XYZ file of C-alpha atoms in Angstrom:
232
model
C 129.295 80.034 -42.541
C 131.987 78.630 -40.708
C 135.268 77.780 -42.945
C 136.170 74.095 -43.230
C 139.413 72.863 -41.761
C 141.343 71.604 -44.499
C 144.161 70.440 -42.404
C 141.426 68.091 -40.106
C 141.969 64.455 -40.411
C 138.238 64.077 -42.359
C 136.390 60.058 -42.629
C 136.679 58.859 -46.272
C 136.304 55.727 -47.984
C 138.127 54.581 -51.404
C 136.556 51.228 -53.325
C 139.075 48.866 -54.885
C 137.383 47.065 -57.747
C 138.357 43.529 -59.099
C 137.253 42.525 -62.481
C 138.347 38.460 -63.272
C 139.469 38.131 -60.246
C 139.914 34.387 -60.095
C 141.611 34.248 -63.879
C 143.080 37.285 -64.977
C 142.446 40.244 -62.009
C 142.176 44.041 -63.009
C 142.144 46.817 -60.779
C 140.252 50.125 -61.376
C 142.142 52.589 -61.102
C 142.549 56.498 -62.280
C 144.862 59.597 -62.171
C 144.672 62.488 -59.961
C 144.910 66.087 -61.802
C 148.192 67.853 -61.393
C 147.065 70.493 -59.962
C 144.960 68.521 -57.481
C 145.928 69.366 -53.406
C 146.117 65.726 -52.606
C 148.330 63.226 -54.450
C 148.288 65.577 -57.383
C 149.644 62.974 -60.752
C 149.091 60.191 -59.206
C 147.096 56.737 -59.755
C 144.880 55.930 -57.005
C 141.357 54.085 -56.673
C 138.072 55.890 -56.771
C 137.008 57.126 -53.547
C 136.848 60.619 -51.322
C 135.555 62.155 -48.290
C 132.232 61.232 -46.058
C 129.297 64.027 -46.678
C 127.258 64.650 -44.012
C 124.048 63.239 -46.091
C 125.899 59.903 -46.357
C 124.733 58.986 -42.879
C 121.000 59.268 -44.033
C 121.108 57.441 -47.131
C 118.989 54.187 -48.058
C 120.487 51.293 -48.726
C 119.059 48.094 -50.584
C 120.993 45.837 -48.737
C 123.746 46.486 -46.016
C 127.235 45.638 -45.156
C 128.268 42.484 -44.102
C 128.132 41.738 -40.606
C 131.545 41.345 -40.229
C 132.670 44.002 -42.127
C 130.282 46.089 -40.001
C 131.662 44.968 -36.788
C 134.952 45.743 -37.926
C 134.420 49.427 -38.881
C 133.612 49.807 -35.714
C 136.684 48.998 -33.431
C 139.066 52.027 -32.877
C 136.410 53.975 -33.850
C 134.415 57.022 -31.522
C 130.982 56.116 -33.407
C 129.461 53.570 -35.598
C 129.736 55.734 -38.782
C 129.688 52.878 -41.279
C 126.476 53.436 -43.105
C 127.826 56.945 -44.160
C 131.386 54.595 -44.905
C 129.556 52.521 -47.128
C 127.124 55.142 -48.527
C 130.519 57.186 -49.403
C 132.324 54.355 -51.126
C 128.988 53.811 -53.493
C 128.944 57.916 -53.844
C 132.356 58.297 -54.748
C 132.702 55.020 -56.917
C 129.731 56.654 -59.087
C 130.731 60.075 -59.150
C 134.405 59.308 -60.255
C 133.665 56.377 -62.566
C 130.421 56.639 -63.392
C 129.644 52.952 -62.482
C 126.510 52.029 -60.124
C 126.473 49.703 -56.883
C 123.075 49.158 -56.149
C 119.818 47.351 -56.973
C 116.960 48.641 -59.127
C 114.666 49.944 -57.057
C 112.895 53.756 -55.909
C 114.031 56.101 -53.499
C 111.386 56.193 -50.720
C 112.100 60.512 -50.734
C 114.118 62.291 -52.673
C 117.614 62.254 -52.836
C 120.144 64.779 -51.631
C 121.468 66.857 -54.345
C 125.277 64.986 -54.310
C 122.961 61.524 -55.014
C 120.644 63.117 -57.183
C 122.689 61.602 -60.491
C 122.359 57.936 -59.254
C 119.044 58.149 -58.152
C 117.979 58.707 -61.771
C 119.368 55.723 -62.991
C 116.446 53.640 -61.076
C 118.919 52.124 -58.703
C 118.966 52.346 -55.121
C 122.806 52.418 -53.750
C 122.986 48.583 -52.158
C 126.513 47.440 -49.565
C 126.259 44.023 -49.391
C 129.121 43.704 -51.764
C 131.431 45.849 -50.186
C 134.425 44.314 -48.163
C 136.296 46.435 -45.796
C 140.090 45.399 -46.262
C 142.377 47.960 -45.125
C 142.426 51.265 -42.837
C 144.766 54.303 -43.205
C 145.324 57.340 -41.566
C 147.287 60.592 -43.590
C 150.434 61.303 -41.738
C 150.818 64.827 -40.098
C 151.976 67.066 -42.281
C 149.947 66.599 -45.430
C 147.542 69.442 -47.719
C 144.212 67.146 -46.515
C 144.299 64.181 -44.026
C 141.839 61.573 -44.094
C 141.006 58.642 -41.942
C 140.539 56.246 -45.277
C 138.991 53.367 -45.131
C 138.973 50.866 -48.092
C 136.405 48.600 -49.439
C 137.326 45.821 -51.967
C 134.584 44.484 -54.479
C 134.221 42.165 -57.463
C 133.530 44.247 -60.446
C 130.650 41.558 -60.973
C 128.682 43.328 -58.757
C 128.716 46.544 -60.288
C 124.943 46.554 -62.019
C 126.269 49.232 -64.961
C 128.525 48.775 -68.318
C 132.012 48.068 -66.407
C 133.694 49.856 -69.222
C 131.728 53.115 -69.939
C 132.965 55.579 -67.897
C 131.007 58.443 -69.632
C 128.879 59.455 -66.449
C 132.377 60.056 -64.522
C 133.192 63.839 -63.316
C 136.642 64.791 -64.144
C 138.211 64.305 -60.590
C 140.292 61.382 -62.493
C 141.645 61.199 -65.919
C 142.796 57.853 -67.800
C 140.200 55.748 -65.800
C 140.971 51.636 -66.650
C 140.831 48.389 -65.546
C 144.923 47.524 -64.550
C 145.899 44.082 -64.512
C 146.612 43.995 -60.997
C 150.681 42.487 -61.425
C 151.353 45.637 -63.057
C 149.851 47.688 -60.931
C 152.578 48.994 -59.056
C 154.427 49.977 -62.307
C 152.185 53.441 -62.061
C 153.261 56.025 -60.602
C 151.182 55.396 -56.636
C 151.029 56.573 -53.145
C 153.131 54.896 -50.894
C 149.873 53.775 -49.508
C 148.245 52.141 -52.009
C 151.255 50.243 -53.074
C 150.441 48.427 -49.198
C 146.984 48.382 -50.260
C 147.766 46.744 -53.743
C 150.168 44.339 -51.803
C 147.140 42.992 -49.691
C 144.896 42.810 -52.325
C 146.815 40.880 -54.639
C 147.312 38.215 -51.613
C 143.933 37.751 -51.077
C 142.492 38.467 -54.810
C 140.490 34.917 -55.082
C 139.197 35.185 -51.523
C 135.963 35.856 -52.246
C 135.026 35.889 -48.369
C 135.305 39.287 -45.942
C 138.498 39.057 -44.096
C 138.595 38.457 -40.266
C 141.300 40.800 -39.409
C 141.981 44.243 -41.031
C 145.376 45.969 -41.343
C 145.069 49.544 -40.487
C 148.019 52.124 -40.861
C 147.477 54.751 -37.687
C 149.519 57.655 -38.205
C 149.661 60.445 -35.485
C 151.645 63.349 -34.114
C 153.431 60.556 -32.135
C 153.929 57.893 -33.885
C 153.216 55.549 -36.581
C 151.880 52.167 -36.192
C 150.905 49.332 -38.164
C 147.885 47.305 -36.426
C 145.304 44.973 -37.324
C 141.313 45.505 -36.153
C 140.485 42.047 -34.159
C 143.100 43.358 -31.136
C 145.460 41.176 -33.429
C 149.244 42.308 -34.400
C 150.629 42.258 -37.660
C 153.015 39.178 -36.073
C 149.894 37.064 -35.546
């Protein structure tokens, strides 16, 4: 077996959930382990890497058309079924919390979806948004081409506050209120996330243009999918 290349920039996707967004909005949000590789003690949203079975999974419903369209611009292939098949993986894995619709699985599911499958739900993406793009600059443990998904915590078809099916990736899981936020202790990059978000947090609709953070061995640029700059 071939060993993986850690230091590869690898496709990921991270959810950003909104409970009350229109009165009172929290953010979920957890901590990273100390001893963790990447971002080790800090707060981030749930989310991780693509798996290769990602790209095969079912979904109830799909994307949004737009949001669709825009994960694929600057992009070599249209990988955003396994994007949104991630986001619903990760969200469940970390947090224990479902995206989906009741439903069967027409075969059965891969081992890493195996957990949500026996909840009687079949992972839906019609709620997710995609919002913002980032890429790891050089010089990091683990790179990751991250994209992330915003959606309202009504959505989510499980308790919003038991947590009990969550692995132990992240400790001292809870729903922020999101003008605090940036009081935890955060990645530079998810302060910018949390700085978007909080500017469009009772715009329910997907947005036209995405920011996305491109960082490379060159340089470091700060774009918007749509062919728009951050100017326009």
């Amino acid at each position: 077996m071939n060993a993986v290349d850690k230091s590869a920039i690898r496709n990921a996707s991270t959810v950003i959930a909104l409970r009350n967004r229109m009165d009172d909005p929290h953010v979920l949000m957890g901590q990273r382990g100390s001893k963790a590789a990447f971002m080790p003690n800090k707060f981030v949203f749930p989310g991780g890497a693509v798996d290769p079975d990602d790209a095969t999974i079912p979904l109830a419903r799909p994307l949004p058309a737009l949001c669709a369209k825009r994960l694929t611009e600057d992009c070599k292939a249209d990988i955003g079924h396994a994007l949104a098949a991630a986001a619903i993986r990760e969200l469940w894995e970390e947090t224990g919390l479902i995206l989906g619709a009741p439903g069967e699985w027409p075969a059965k599911a891969p081992q890493d979806w195996a957990g949500f499958a026996t909840q009687g739900f079949m992972p839906s993406a019609h709620a997710l948004q995609f919002v913002f793009r980032a890429i790891t600059p050089p010089g990091r443990p683990r790179r990751f081409d991250a994209r992330f998904f915003l959606i309202d915590a009504d959505e989510i078809a499980s308790d919003l506050d038991d947590f009990s099916g969550a692995c132990d990736e992240l400790s001292h899981l809870q729903w922020i209120p999101l003008a605090r936020a940036r009081e935890f202790d955060l990645p530079f990059i998810t302060e910018v996330v949390l700085a978007e978000i909080s500017a469009r947090a009772k715009d329910t609709s997907p947005p036209a243009s995405v920011p996305f953070f491109r960082n490379n061995d060159e340089e470091s640029l700060f774009l918007r999918l749509q062919g728009k700059s951050p100017l326009d």
